[in-house]
Amino acid sequence: MHPMENKIDISRLLRRHVIYLSETLGDRSIYRPTVLKAAEDYVRQTFEAQGYQPVRQPFIYNGQEVANVVAGNCDPQGYYILGAHFDTVAGTPGADDNASGVAVLLEVARLARTLPSTIPWAFIGFTTEEPPAFATPFMGSQVYARQARRQKARIQGMLCLEMVGYYRQEPNSQALPFPLRYLGYPTTGNFIALVADRRSRDLLKSLETSLQTGCSLPTTSIAVPLGGNILPETRLSDHASFWDQGYPAIMLTDTAFLRNPHYHGPDDTLKTLDFDAMVELTSGLFYFIRQTLK
């Protein structure tokens, strides 16, 4: 397949995922349990259609059963994770937060099926990342990471896709947390941010190199002290659950409310997303997966 045709296919499929999650389903919060279950089913059924045999990781939260969806190869000798949460806060269609991340997750998983089935990569849709579960033991990623630690799973790196669809080219379109304003970080919101802690620096270096080689999307990276508590904005997704269990993890993000004015609101819709940028990120992540196999 011609590379340009492949990118057209990726864009079409990314858009299909976002349309279903943000427009057909819309608000996928814990307060709409049947819709949250429909989002979970969509992730599972998409993995199945790609040829995986996904498994549910169910647990009880707020009086109802919810579940993470895990596909791929959790190799006991060591494996990587690419993950994204499929729930939303109440009252938002969540196109960027986080249908964009789920769409990229599903497309990278599809492309990975062209590689040997033994690749040590798991693809995970996480439930209940958003409030009121956020920062409680009932985050889907907390449930997964705690169990992984109990089972002594050898997670070599976790990549968290958290809002990856909103980009701007205008000057001063990127806000920065207080300390970073004086450290030369960019103020134009046209990049994907890679957020690591110091335990994850080797993973960060490899990922940044792969994205710079494998796609045209600009990257900006930061490695914070262990756990990220010194800069709370760096803990605001599922990667922090893995940091807390001692695993290397990186959040890939368009920086959420630091850039996207529609964060957690009713206007977080499909029309605000940059699918060309999402295609580039998908291509770059697929390149990184191939590099980890060498």
XYZ file of C-alpha atoms in Angstrom:
294
model
C 0.000 0.000 0.000
C 1.211 3.457 -0.881
C 2.123 5.416 2.304
C -0.275 8.238 1.382
C -3.133 5.767 0.895
C -2.282 4.228 4.240
C -2.516 7.623 5.949
C -5.889 8.219 4.290
C -7.094 4.887 5.690
C -5.764 5.734 9.154
C -7.484 9.124 9.094
C -10.786 7.589 8.011
C -10.681 4.979 10.764
C -9.604 7.464 13.436
C -12.560 9.627 12.493
C -14.923 6.638 12.615
C -13.846 5.811 16.172
C -14.203 9.395 17.369
C -17.621 9.785 15.738
C -18.956 6.665 17.429
C -17.573 7.480 20.855
C -18.268 11.227 20.958
C -21.377 11.567 18.763
C -23.189 8.217 18.736
C -22.513 7.614 22.448
C -21.555 11.060 23.772
C -21.271 11.392 27.559
C -19.596 8.130 28.682
C -19.517 8.859 32.396
C -20.107 6.524 35.323
C -23.494 8.243 35.714
C -24.610 6.733 32.389
C -23.685 3.083 33.006
C -25.246 1.656 29.864
C -23.347 4.162 27.700
C -20.090 3.508 29.563
C -20.648 -0.216 28.927
C -21.291 0.527 25.252
C -17.927 2.315 25.048
C -16.244 -0.666 26.689
C -17.985 -3.006 24.229
C -16.854 -0.876 21.298
C -13.221 -1.148 22.343
C -13.542 -4.905 22.885
C -15.375 -5.538 19.620
C -12.883 -3.442 17.660
C -9.983 -5.446 19.094
C -11.829 -8.653 18.205
C -12.427 -7.473 14.643
C -8.685 -6.809 14.376
C -7.945 -10.431 15.282
C -7.120 -10.083 18.977
C -8.675 -12.100 21.789
C -9.294 -9.323 24.324
C -10.109 -10.020 27.950
C -12.140 -7.959 30.404
C -10.740 -6.986 33.787
C -13.961 -6.351 35.721
C -14.422 -4.699 39.107
C -17.188 -2.977 41.048
C -17.356 0.791 41.318
C -20.258 2.946 42.406
C -22.432 -0.163 42.755
C -21.928 -1.358 39.193
C -19.556 -3.575 37.261
C -17.052 -1.767 35.051
C -14.067 -3.222 33.229
C -10.771 -2.543 31.532
C -10.291 -4.215 28.135
C -6.896 -5.842 27.498
C -5.689 -7.081 24.096
C -2.312 -8.259 22.842
C 0.501 -10.098 24.555
C 1.200 -9.563 28.280
C 4.433 -11.534 27.954
C 5.635 -12.860 31.356
C 9.195 -12.161 30.203
C 8.361 -8.478 29.834
C 5.970 -6.324 27.846
C 4.946 -2.784 26.948
C 1.512 -1.193 27.271
C -0.261 1.363 25.112
C -3.394 2.549 26.906
C -6.179 5.133 26.843
C -9.288 5.703 28.940
C -12.661 5.455 27.223
C -14.836 7.154 29.855
C -15.666 10.871 30.168
C -16.720 13.261 32.884
C -20.440 13.941 32.991
C -21.756 16.453 30.492
C -19.171 16.258 27.719
C -19.057 14.290 24.455
C -15.320 13.918 25.089
C -13.993 14.031 21.526
C -10.522 15.075 22.652
C -10.950 13.726 26.204
C -10.547 10.958 25.404
C -12.041 9.641 22.176
C -8.897 10.962 20.466
C -6.682 8.772 22.646
C -8.896 5.708 22.211
C -8.956 6.193 18.440
C -5.146 6.302 18.260
C -4.940 3.283 20.580
C -7.237 1.263 18.327
C -5.446 2.273 15.141
C -1.984 1.503 16.504
C -3.331 -1.876 17.644
C -4.672 -2.504 14.131
C -1.335 -1.663 12.533
C 0.476 -3.856 15.058
C -1.437 -6.862 13.698
C 0.855 -6.681 10.669
C 3.747 -7.646 12.985
C 4.405 -11.108 14.479
C 1.679 -12.066 16.971
C 4.333 -12.644 19.626
C 5.260 -8.951 19.931
C 5.411 -8.076 23.655
C 2.782 -5.345 23.545
C -0.577 -5.042 25.287
C -3.249 -2.582 24.169
C -5.585 -1.510 26.964
C -8.768 0.504 27.136
C -9.072 1.789 30.702
C -12.377 2.532 32.387
C -13.156 5.109 35.132
C -10.225 7.473 34.741
C -12.348 10.585 35.202
C -13.888 12.072 38.352
C -15.379 10.895 40.627
C -13.081 7.872 40.286
C -9.975 9.947 39.523
C -7.258 9.725 42.210
C -9.065 6.866 43.952
C -8.299 3.123 43.977
C -11.203 2.695 41.529
C -9.480 4.172 38.511
C -9.256 1.394 35.945
C -5.517 1.941 35.580
C -5.038 1.773 39.347
C -6.778 -1.599 39.389
C -4.590 -2.855 36.540
C -1.289 -1.513 37.870
C -1.862 -2.817 41.412
C -2.651 -6.281 40.099
C 0.385 -6.171 37.827
C 2.617 -5.356 40.804
C 1.063 -8.136 42.921
C 1.695 -10.595 40.089
C 5.230 -9.254 39.595
C 4.455 -8.399 35.978
C 7.476 -7.148 34.057
C 6.081 -4.007 32.462
C 8.951 -2.450 30.521
C 7.043 0.714 29.746
C 3.522 2.111 29.697
C 2.434 4.771 27.194
C -0.721 6.685 28.105
C -2.709 8.472 25.398
C -4.452 11.383 27.138
C -6.100 13.960 24.874
C -4.046 13.827 21.674
C -6.257 15.637 19.139
C -6.171 19.404 19.744
C -3.456 21.526 18.083
C -3.052 25.226 17.344
C -0.596 27.158 15.192
C -1.225 30.624 16.670
C 1.423 32.244 18.897
C 0.644 32.084 22.621
C -1.875 29.272 22.131
C -0.069 27.145 24.724
C -0.300 27.908 28.444
C 2.415 26.538 30.732
C 2.517 25.625 34.426
C 4.332 28.234 36.497
C 7.856 26.716 36.625
C 7.915 25.884 32.909
C 7.186 29.442 31.774
C 10.797 30.343 32.429
C 12.487 27.207 31.064
C 12.085 27.752 27.330
C 9.104 25.493 26.697
C 7.089 26.388 23.567
C 4.098 28.726 23.729
C 2.570 27.612 20.419
C 0.289 24.611 20.904
C 1.318 22.558 17.878
C 3.219 19.728 19.647
C 2.574 16.477 21.464
C 3.947 16.579 25.002
C 5.764 13.555 26.439
C 5.580 13.534 30.229
C 7.867 11.140 32.098
C 9.290 10.767 35.575
C 12.961 10.136 36.192
C 12.501 6.367 36.326
C 11.139 6.615 32.785
C 13.955 8.640 31.209
C 15.368 5.805 29.084
C 11.885 5.037 27.771
C 11.372 8.746 27.112
C 14.589 9.009 25.112
C 13.641 6.014 22.944
C 10.087 7.234 22.379
C 11.145 10.777 21.550
C 13.711 9.525 19.033
C 11.143 7.260 17.376
C 8.510 9.980 17.110
C 11.010 12.439 15.670
C 12.035 9.838 13.083
C 8.702 8.160 12.412
C 6.362 11.135 12.076
C 6.255 14.890 11.474
C 4.414 15.888 14.660
C 6.597 18.126 16.865
C 7.399 16.775 20.324
C 8.251 18.428 23.622
C 9.312 16.375 26.628
C 9.720 16.727 30.362
C 11.014 14.331 33.023
C 9.810 15.246 36.506
C 10.988 13.861 39.869
C 9.697 10.416 40.798
C 5.923 10.359 41.056
C 5.461 13.838 39.588
C 4.090 15.330 42.806
C 6.215 18.464 42.455
C 4.197 19.365 39.320
C 0.651 18.035 39.861
C -0.389 18.694 36.244
C 1.937 15.861 35.218
C -0.081 13.267 37.171
C -3.479 13.850 35.574
C -3.974 10.534 33.774
C -3.473 6.781 33.839
C 0.319 6.800 33.562
C 0.554 7.992 37.183
C -1.017 4.715 38.327
C 2.024 2.948 36.875
C 4.477 5.459 38.329
C 2.950 4.711 41.726
C 3.728 0.995 41.297
C 7.310 1.641 40.227
C 6.886 1.089 36.492
C 8.270 3.393 33.780
C 5.424 5.272 32.115
C 4.900 8.271 29.837
C 1.836 10.391 29.158
C 1.421 11.579 25.567
C -0.873 14.599 25.576
C -1.904 17.804 23.850
C -1.708 19.222 27.418
C -5.482 19.271 28.035
C -6.719 22.474 29.719
C -3.353 24.144 29.166
C -4.290 24.310 25.465
C -7.818 23.101 24.804
C -10.492 25.606 25.934
C -13.201 22.944 25.529
C -11.736 20.681 28.244
C -14.451 18.818 30.190
C -17.156 20.868 28.507
C -20.011 20.395 26.032
C -17.957 21.820 23.154
C -15.293 19.092 23.200
C -16.486 17.892 19.806
C -15.201 16.220 16.655
C -14.879 19.479 14.705
C -12.174 20.763 17.078
C -9.780 17.880 16.354
C -6.783 17.807 14.015
C -6.888 14.397 12.367
C -3.725 15.004 10.350
C -1.814 15.382 13.614
C -3.465 12.245 15.006
C -2.432 10.299 11.903
C 1.162 11.420 12.422
C 1.082 10.339 16.069
C -0.355 6.950 15.067
C 2.420 6.486 12.515
C 5.080 7.518 15.012
C 3.829 5.108 17.668
C 3.753 2.253 15.176
C 7.351 3.109 14.284
C 8.254 3.003 18.000
C 6.690 -0.433 18.383
C 8.780 -1.719 15.500
C 11.900 -0.249 17.060
C 11.270 -2.048 20.377
C 11.365 -5.367 18.524
C 14.930 -4.888 17.276
